[in-house]
Coordinates of C-alpha atoms in Angstrom, one line a residue:
X1147 CA 137.7 114.0 71.1
X1148 CA 134.3 112.2 73.0
X1149 CA 134.6 109.6 70.2
X1150 CA 138.1 109.0 70.5
X1151 CA 137.7 108.2 74.4
X1152 CA 135.1 105.7 73.3
X1153 CA 137.4 104.0 71.3
X1154 CA 140.4 103.9 73.8
X1155 CA 137.9 102.6 76.4
X1156 CA 136.8 99.6 74.1
X1157 CA 140.2 98.8 73.2
X1158 CA 141.2 98.4 76.9
X1159 CA 138.0 96.5 77.4
X1160 CA 139.3 93.7 74.9
X1161 CA 142.7 93.8 76.2
X1162 CA 141.5 93.3 80.0
X1163 CA 139.1 90.6 78.9
X1164 CA 141.8 88.3 77.7
X1165 CA 143.9 88.6 81.0
X1166 CA 143.3 86.1 83.4
X1167 CA 140.4 87.0 86.5
X1168 CA 142.4 88.2 89.4
X1169 CA 141.9 87.2 93.0
X1170 CA 140.1 90.7 93.8
X1171 CA 136.7 91.4 95.1
X1172 CA 134.6 94.5 94.4
X1173 CA 132.5 95.9 97.2
X1174 CA 129.4 98.5 96.5
X1175 CA 126.9 100.2 98.4
X1176 CA 125.2 103.6 99.0
X1177 CA 126.1 105.7 100.9
X1178 CA 129.5 104.5 99.9
X1179 CA 131.1 102.2 102.6
X1180 CA 127.9 101.0 104.4
X1181 CA 125.4 98.5 104.6
X1182 CA 125.3 94.8 103.8
X1183 CA 128.6 95.2 101.7
X1184 CA 130.6 97.1 104.6
X1185 CA 129.3 94.2 107.0
X1186 CA 130.6 91.5 104.7
X1187 CA 133.8 93.6 104.1
X1188 CA 134.7 93.5 107.3
X1189 CA 134.1 89.7 107.6
X1190 CA 136.6 89.4 104.8
X1191 CA 139.1 91.4 107.0
X1192 CA 138.5 89.3 110.1
X1193 CA 139.2 86.4 108.1
X1194 CA 142.7 87.9 106.9
X1195 CA 141.3 87.8 103.2
X1196 CA 143.6 90.7 102.5
X1197 CA 146.6 88.2 102.5
X1198 CA 145.3 86.5 99.3
X1199 CA 142.8 89.0 97.7
X1200 CA 143.1 92.6 96.4
X1201 CA 139.6 94.5 97.5
X1202 CA 137.9 97.2 95.9
X1203 CA 135.3 99.9 97.0
X1204 CA 133.4 101.1 94.1
X1205 CA 132.5 104.8 94.9
X1206 CA 129.0 105.4 93.6
X1207 CA 129.2 109.0 93.2
X1208 CA 132.2 111.4 93.0
X1209 CA 133.3 113.4 95.9
X1210 CA 133.0 112.5 99.6
X1211 CA 135.4 111.2 102.0
X1212 CA 137.1 108.3 101.8
X1213 CA 138.0 106.5 105.0
X1214 CA 141.3 105.3 105.9
X1215 CA 141.8 101.9 104.6
X1216 CA 144.3 99.3 104.8
X1217 CA 146.9 98.2 102.6
X1218 CA 145.5 96.1 99.8
X1219 CA 142.3 97.9 99.9
X1220 CA 141.6 100.3 97.0
X1221 CA 139.0 103.0 95.7
X1222 CA 137.8 103.3 92.2
X1223 CA 135.1 105.9 90.8
X1224 CA 131.9 104.7 89.0
X1225 CA 132.1 108.0 87.8
X1226 CA 135.3 108.5 86.3
X1227 CA 136.5 112.0 86.1
X1228 CA 139.0 111.4 83.1
X1229 CA 140.7 108.9 80.8
X1230 CA 142.7 107.6 83.6
X1231 CA 140.0 106.8 86.0
X1232 CA 138.0 105.5 83.1
X1233 CA 140.9 102.8 82.4
X1234 CA 141.2 101.9 85.8
X1235 CA 137.4 101.2 86.5
X1236 CA 137.5 99.3 83.3
X1237 CA 140.3 97.2 84.7
X1238 CA 138.8 96.6 87.7
X1239 CA 135.5 95.7 86.4
X1240 CA 136.7 93.5 83.9
X1241 CA 139.7 91.5 85.7
X1242 CA 137.9 90.9 89.4
X1243 CA 137.0 87.6 90.1
X1244 CA 134.3 88.4 92.7
X1245 CA 131.5 91.1 92.8
X1246 CA 129.7 92.0 96.0
X1247 CA 126.8 94.6 95.2
X1248 CA 123.7 95.9 97.3
X1249 CA 122.3 99.0 96.0
X1250 CA 123.7 99.7 92.3
X1251 CA 123.9 96.8 90.1
X1252 CA 127.3 96.0 88.9
X1253 CA 126.9 93.8 86.1
X1254 CA 129.3 90.9 85.2
X1255 CA 131.7 92.0 82.2
X1256 CA 132.7 88.4 81.5
X1257 CA 132.2 84.6 82.0
X1258 CA 133.9 83.3 85.2
X1259 CA 133.3 86.1 87.4
X1260 CA 131.0 85.5 90.3
X1261 CA 128.4 88.3 91.7
X1262 CA 126.7 88.0 94.9
X1263 CA 123.7 90.7 95.5
X1264 CA 123.1 91.2 98.9
X1265 CA 120.2 93.7 98.7
X1266 CA 119.7 97.0 100.9
X1267 CA 116.3 95.9 102.3
X1268 CA 113.3 93.5 102.3
X1269 CA 110.4 95.4 100.5
X1270 CA 107.3 96.9 101.8
X1271 CA 107.0 98.6 98.6
X1272 CA 108.7 97.7 95.1
X1273 CA 110.1 99.8 92.6
X1274 CA 109.6 97.5 89.8
X1275 CA 111.6 99.8 87.3
X1276 CA 114.5 99.4 89.7
X1277 CA 114.3 96.2 91.3
X1278 CA 113.7 94.0 87.8
X1279 CA 117.3 95.5 86.6
X1280 CA 119.1 93.3 88.8
X1281 CA 121.0 91.2 86.1
X1282 CA 122.8 88.2 86.0
X1283 CA 124.2 87.2 89.5
X1284 CA 125.0 83.7 91.4
X1285 CA 123.0 84.5 94.4
X1286 CA 120.6 87.2 95.3
X1287 CA 120.5 87.4 99.2
X1288 CA 116.9 87.7 101.0
X1289 CA 116.1 86.9 104.8
X1290 CA 113.9 84.0 104.6
X1291 CA 111.9 81.4 102.6
X1292 CA 108.8 83.7 103.1
X1293 CA 109.9 86.2 100.5
X1294 CA 110.7 83.4 97.9
X1295 CA 106.9 84.2 95.8
X1296 CA 107.6 88.1 96.2
X1297 CA 110.9 87.8 94.4
X1298 CA 110.0 85.2 91.9
X1299 CA 106.6 86.4 91.0
X1300 CA 107.4 90.3 91.3
X1301 CA 110.9 91.1 90.8
X1302 CA 111.2 88.0 88.7
X1303 CA 114.4 86.7 90.4
X1304 CA 115.0 82.9 89.3
X1305 CA 114.3 80.7 92.3
X1306 CA 117.7 78.9 92.1
X1307 CA 119.3 82.1 92.7
X1308 CA 117.5 83.1 95.8
X1309 CA 119.7 82.8 98.8
X1310 CA 118.2 82.8 102.6
X1311 CA 121.2 83.5 104.6
X1312 CA 120.0 86.6 106.2
X1313 CA 121.3 90.0 106.0
X1314 CA 125.3 90.9 107.2
X1315 CA 124.3 94.3 108.4
X1316 CA 121.8 92.9 111.0
X1317 CA 124.5 90.8 112.8
X1318 CA 125.0 94.0 114.7
X1319 CA 121.5 94.3 116.0
X1320 CA 121.9 90.9 117.6
X1321 CA 125.8 91.2 118.8
X1322 CA 124.9 94.3 120.9
X1323 CA 127.9 97.1 120.4
X1324 CA 129.2 99.2 123.2
X1325 CA 129.0 102.8 121.8
X1326 CA 130.2 104.1 125.0
X1327 CA 130.3 107.9 124.0
X1328 CA 126.9 107.8 122.7
X1329 CA 125.7 105.8 125.7
X1330 CA 127.1 108.5 128.3
X1331 CA 125.3 111.4 126.0
X1332 CA 121.9 109.8 126.4
X1333 CA 122.1 108.1 129.9
X1334 CA 119.7 110.7 131.4
X1335 CA 117.1 109.8 129.4
X1336 CA 114.2 107.2 130.3
X1337 CA 114.0 105.7 126.8
X1338 CA 115.7 106.5 123.4
X1339 CA 113.3 105.9 120.2
X1340 CA 114.8 106.3 116.6
X1341 CA 112.2 107.6 114.0
X1342 CA 113.1 106.5 110.5
X1343 CA 110.3 107.4 108.0
X1344 CA 110.4 107.1 104.4
X1345 CA 110.1 110.1 102.4
X1346 CA 106.6 111.5 101.0
X1347 CA 108.0 115.0 99.5
X1348 CA 111.3 114.6 97.7
X1349 CA 113.2 117.8 98.0
X1350 CA 114.2 117.8 94.4
X1351 CA 111.0 116.7 92.8
X1352 CA 108.2 118.5 95.0
X1353 CA 105.9 118.2 91.9
X1354 CA 105.5 114.5 92.3
X1355 CA 105.0 114.6 96.0
X1356 CA 102.1 113.2 97.7
X1357 CA 99.0 115.3 98.7
X1358 CA 99.2 114.3 102.1
X1359 CA 101.9 116.6 103.5
X1360 CA 103.9 116.6 107.0
X1361 CA 105.7 119.7 107.0
X1362 CA 108.2 118.3 109.3
X1363 CA 108.7 115.2 107.7
X1364 CA 107.1 113.3 110.4
X1365 CA 104.0 111.2 109.6
X1366 CA 100.8 111.9 111.5
X1367 CA 102.5 115.4 112.7
X1368 CA 100.5 117.9 110.5
X1369 CA 101.2 121.2 112.1
X1370 CA 103.5 122.8 114.6
X1371 CA 100.5 122.5 117.4
X1372 CA 100.6 118.6 116.9
X1373 CA 104.6 118.7 117.1
X1374 CA 104.3 120.7 120.3
X1375 CA 101.7 118.1 121.8
X1376 CA 104.2 115.5 120.7
X1377 CA 107.2 117.1 122.3
X1378 CA 105.3 117.8 125.5
X1379 CA 104.8 113.9 126.0
X1380 CA 108.5 113.5 125.6
X1381 CA 109.5 115.7 128.1
X1382 CA 106.9 114.5 130.2
X1383 CA 108.1 110.9 130.2
X1384 CA 111.9 112.0 129.5
X1385 CA 112.0 109.9 126.0
X1386 CA 114.5 111.3 123.5
X1387 CA 113.4 110.9 119.9
X1388 CA 116.4 110.4 117.3
X1389 CA 114.8 111.6 113.9
X1390 CA 116.6 109.7 110.9
X1391 CA 114.7 111.3 107.9
X1392 CA 115.3 109.7 104.6
X1393 CA 118.2 111.5 102.7
X1394 CA 115.8 113.1 100.2
X1395 CA 112.9 114.3 102.8
X1396 CA 112.7 118.3 102.8
X1397 CA 113.6 119.3 106.4
X1398 CA 113.9 123.1 106.3
X1399 CA 110.6 123.6 108.7
X1400 CA 111.9 121.0 111.2
X1401 CA 115.4 122.2 111.5
X1402 CA 114.3 125.5 112.9
X1403 CA 112.1 124.1 115.5
X1404 CA 114.4 124.2 118.4
X1405 CA 112.9 121.1 120.5
X1406 CA 115.1 119.9 123.4
X1407 CA 113.8 116.0 123.2
X1408 CA 114.0 115.5 119.5
X1409 CA 117.2 115.3 117.7
X1410 CA 118.0 114.8 113.9
X1411 CA 120.2 111.8 113.6
X1412 CA 121.7 112.6 110.4
X1413 CA 125.1 111.3 109.2
X1414 CA 127.0 114.2 111.1
X1415 CA 125.5 113.0 114.4
X1416 CA 126.6 109.3 113.9
X1417 CA 130.1 110.7 113.0
X1418 CA 130.0 112.7 116.2
X1419 CA 129.7 109.7 118.2
X1420 CA 131.9 107.0 115.9
X1421 CA 128.9 104.9 115.3
X1422 CA 126.8 103.5 112.6
X1423 CA 123.2 103.6 111.8
X1424 CA 122.5 100.0 113.0
X1425 CA 124.7 100.6 116.0
X1426 CA 122.4 103.1 116.9
X1427 CA 119.3 101.0 116.3
X1428 CA 121.1 98.1 118.2
X1429 CA 121.1 100.3 121.2
X1430 CA 118.0 102.0 120.9
X1431 CA 114.5 101.2 123.0
X1432 CA 112.0 101.5 120.1
X1433 CA 111.5 102.6 116.6
X1434 CA 108.9 104.6 114.5
X1435 CA 108.8 103.7 111.0
X1436 CA 105.9 103.2 108.3
X1437 CA 106.8 101.6 104.9
X1438 CA 110.7 101.3 105.2
X1439 CA 112.7 97.9 105.2
X1440 CA 114.3 98.8 108.4
X1441 CA 111.1 97.3 109.8
X1442 CA 112.1 93.8 109.2
X1443 CA 115.7 94.3 110.3
X1444 CA 114.4 95.9 113.7
X1445 CA 112.4 92.7 114.5
X1446 CA 115.6 91.2 115.7
X1447 CA 116.2 93.9 118.5
X1448 CA 112.6 92.7 119.9
X1449 CA 112.0 96.4 121.0
X1450 CA 108.6 97.9 120.4
X1451 CA 107.8 99.2 116.8
X1452 CA 105.3 102.1 116.0
X1453 CA 103.7 102.1 112.3
X1454 CA 102.6 105.6 111.2
X1455 CA 100.2 104.6 108.5
X1456 CA 97.5 107.2 108.4
X1457 CA 98.5 107.8 104.6
X1458 CA 99.0 104.1 103.3
X1459 CA 95.8 104.2 101.1
X1460 CA 97.5 107.3 99.2
X1461 CA 100.9 105.9 99.6
X1462 CA 100.5 102.8 97.7
X1463 CA 98.8 104.6 95.1
X1464 CA 102.4 105.8 94.3
X1465 CA 104.5 102.7 94.8
X1466 CA 103.6 99.1 94.2
X1467 CA 102.7 97.1 97.2
X1468 CA 104.6 94.1 98.3
X1469 CA 101.9 92.8 100.4
X1470 CA 98.0 92.5 99.3
X1471 CA 97.2 93.5 102.8
X1472 CA 99.6 95.6 105.0
X1473 CA 98.2 95.1 108.2
X1474 CA 97.9 91.1 107.6
X1475 CA 101.7 90.9 107.5
X1476 CA 103.3 94.0 109.0
X1477 CA 102.6 93.9 112.8
X1478 CA 103.5 96.5 115.3
X1479 CA 101.7 99.8 117.2
X1480 CA 99.5 101.2 114.4
X1481 CA 99.5 104.7 114.6
X1482 CA 96.8 106.8 112.5
X1483 CA 96.9 110.0 114.5
X1484 CA 98.7 112.1 117.0
X1485 CA 96.9 110.6 120.0
X1486 CA 98.1 107.1 118.8
X1487 CA 101.5 108.4 118.5
X1488 CA 101.6 109.9 122.2
X1489 CA 100.4 106.7 123.5
X1490 CA 103.1 104.9 121.9
X1491 CA 105.3 107.2 123.5
X1492 CA 104.0 106.7 127.0
X1493 CA 103.6 102.9 126.6
X1494 CA 106.9 102.4 125.8
X1495 CA 108.3 104.7 128.4
X1496 CA 106.7 102.8 131.0
X1497 CA 107.6 99.4 129.5
X1498 CA 104.3 98.5 128.1
X1499 CA 104.4 96.3 124.6
X1500 CA 101.0 95.6 123.5
X1501 CA 102.1 94.3 119.9
X1502 CA 105.0 92.1 121.2
X1503 CA 103.4 88.9 120.7
X1504 CA 102.4 89.4 117.0
X1505 CA 105.7 91.1 116.1
X1506 CA 107.6 88.1 117.5
X1507 CA 105.3 85.8 114.8
X1508 CA 106.2 88.1 112.2
X1509 CA 110.0 88.1 113.1
X1510 CA 109.8 84.1 112.9
X1511 CA 108.0 84.3 109.3
X1512 CA 110.6 87.2 107.6
X1513 CA 113.8 85.8 109.3
X1514 CA 115.4 82.2 109.0
X1515 CA 118.5 83.3 111.2
X1516 CA 118.4 85.3 114.1
X1517 CA 122.0 84.5 115.7
X1518 CA 123.8 87.3 114.3
X1519 CA 126.3 85.2 112.3
X1520 CA 125.0 85.9 108.6
X1521 CA 128.1 87.5 107.2
X1522 CA 130.1 84.3 108.3
X1523 CA 127.5 82.2 106.5
X1524 CA 128.0 84.3 103.6
X1525 CA 131.8 84.0 103.5
X1526 CA 131.6 80.3 104.1
X1527 CA 129.3 79.9 101.2
X1528 CA 131.5 81.7 99.1
X1529 CA 134.5 79.5 100.3
X1530 CA 132.7 76.2 99.7
X1531 CA 130.6 77.0 96.7
X1532 CA 132.6 79.6 94.7
X1533 CA 136.3 78.7 95.6
X1534 CA 137.0 81.9 97.3

């Protein structure tokens, strides 16, 4: 039966590949309906592209809710559950003119297709096994000319394919959204800081985790006593920390801690306030991170950034560094221990930003555009260069 299914699929591929390419655009992201692809899709809707194009969202994994979509926008499964879904997926992938992906690589199926890879973050670390599988694309989006050498020499993207127009998802960091429900909820706090670490202990692959464990998923906080010290400072300065763990971080200990000035800002938290992660970042008053790509994006807010880098030596034994010297390129308030972390909270609460000058220089280096109009630029390029 399985062999019969493969034969049927191949037959439909042959049929679909002789059909004319349709005025259709595929969008992909992970999580679904998010990231750079969502911001670009919204620009398509603003320009009335539904009058001329059929738009599709590829769902990376089965399950999960599908948001209400306007007429002319459809969804197909990347992991089809039967013959009908397989044929539908094959049809869309083989007959759509344009492909917009940012996480999973959607390879072109035939000549004449146009593919723009938006990416999902500038690298502090590089997974070469993943990154070099990007495949044939017409343009590969990066933030500025600074990134040319990293992408051509390490990730092996041809120089002519690089596109320096800025990330669409970052537009909201410059064009501040209102988010009234959330602002009312946090109005009594002196400052709201988002903490977004990358993961060290993968909850599904603990055997491959780093030796330097942080039981609460918070780098530089090693035990309950240090967590309580950190929380006392938050209470003293009336600062709220919204902890946004990496999706694969083990969090069972933290969820039972019952701390008043720390909240887990996961997807359900964002849904409660009808806001996206980048709308939350745009409205925050500071960021704590480490080796995450969010660092580069957050520079556009001009808000303070703390970098928890106590374990950087071990971390870059597990991951390929994008830079030969982390501190020479990544600028912010360096946090090596709990004392540094609490000092950052106190300084930020008082409006003290000791790393701002160096951070602004980094912003100029990493970003070609800081005007919040990247989605517009990319659609303009698609129209002018690729006949959208």
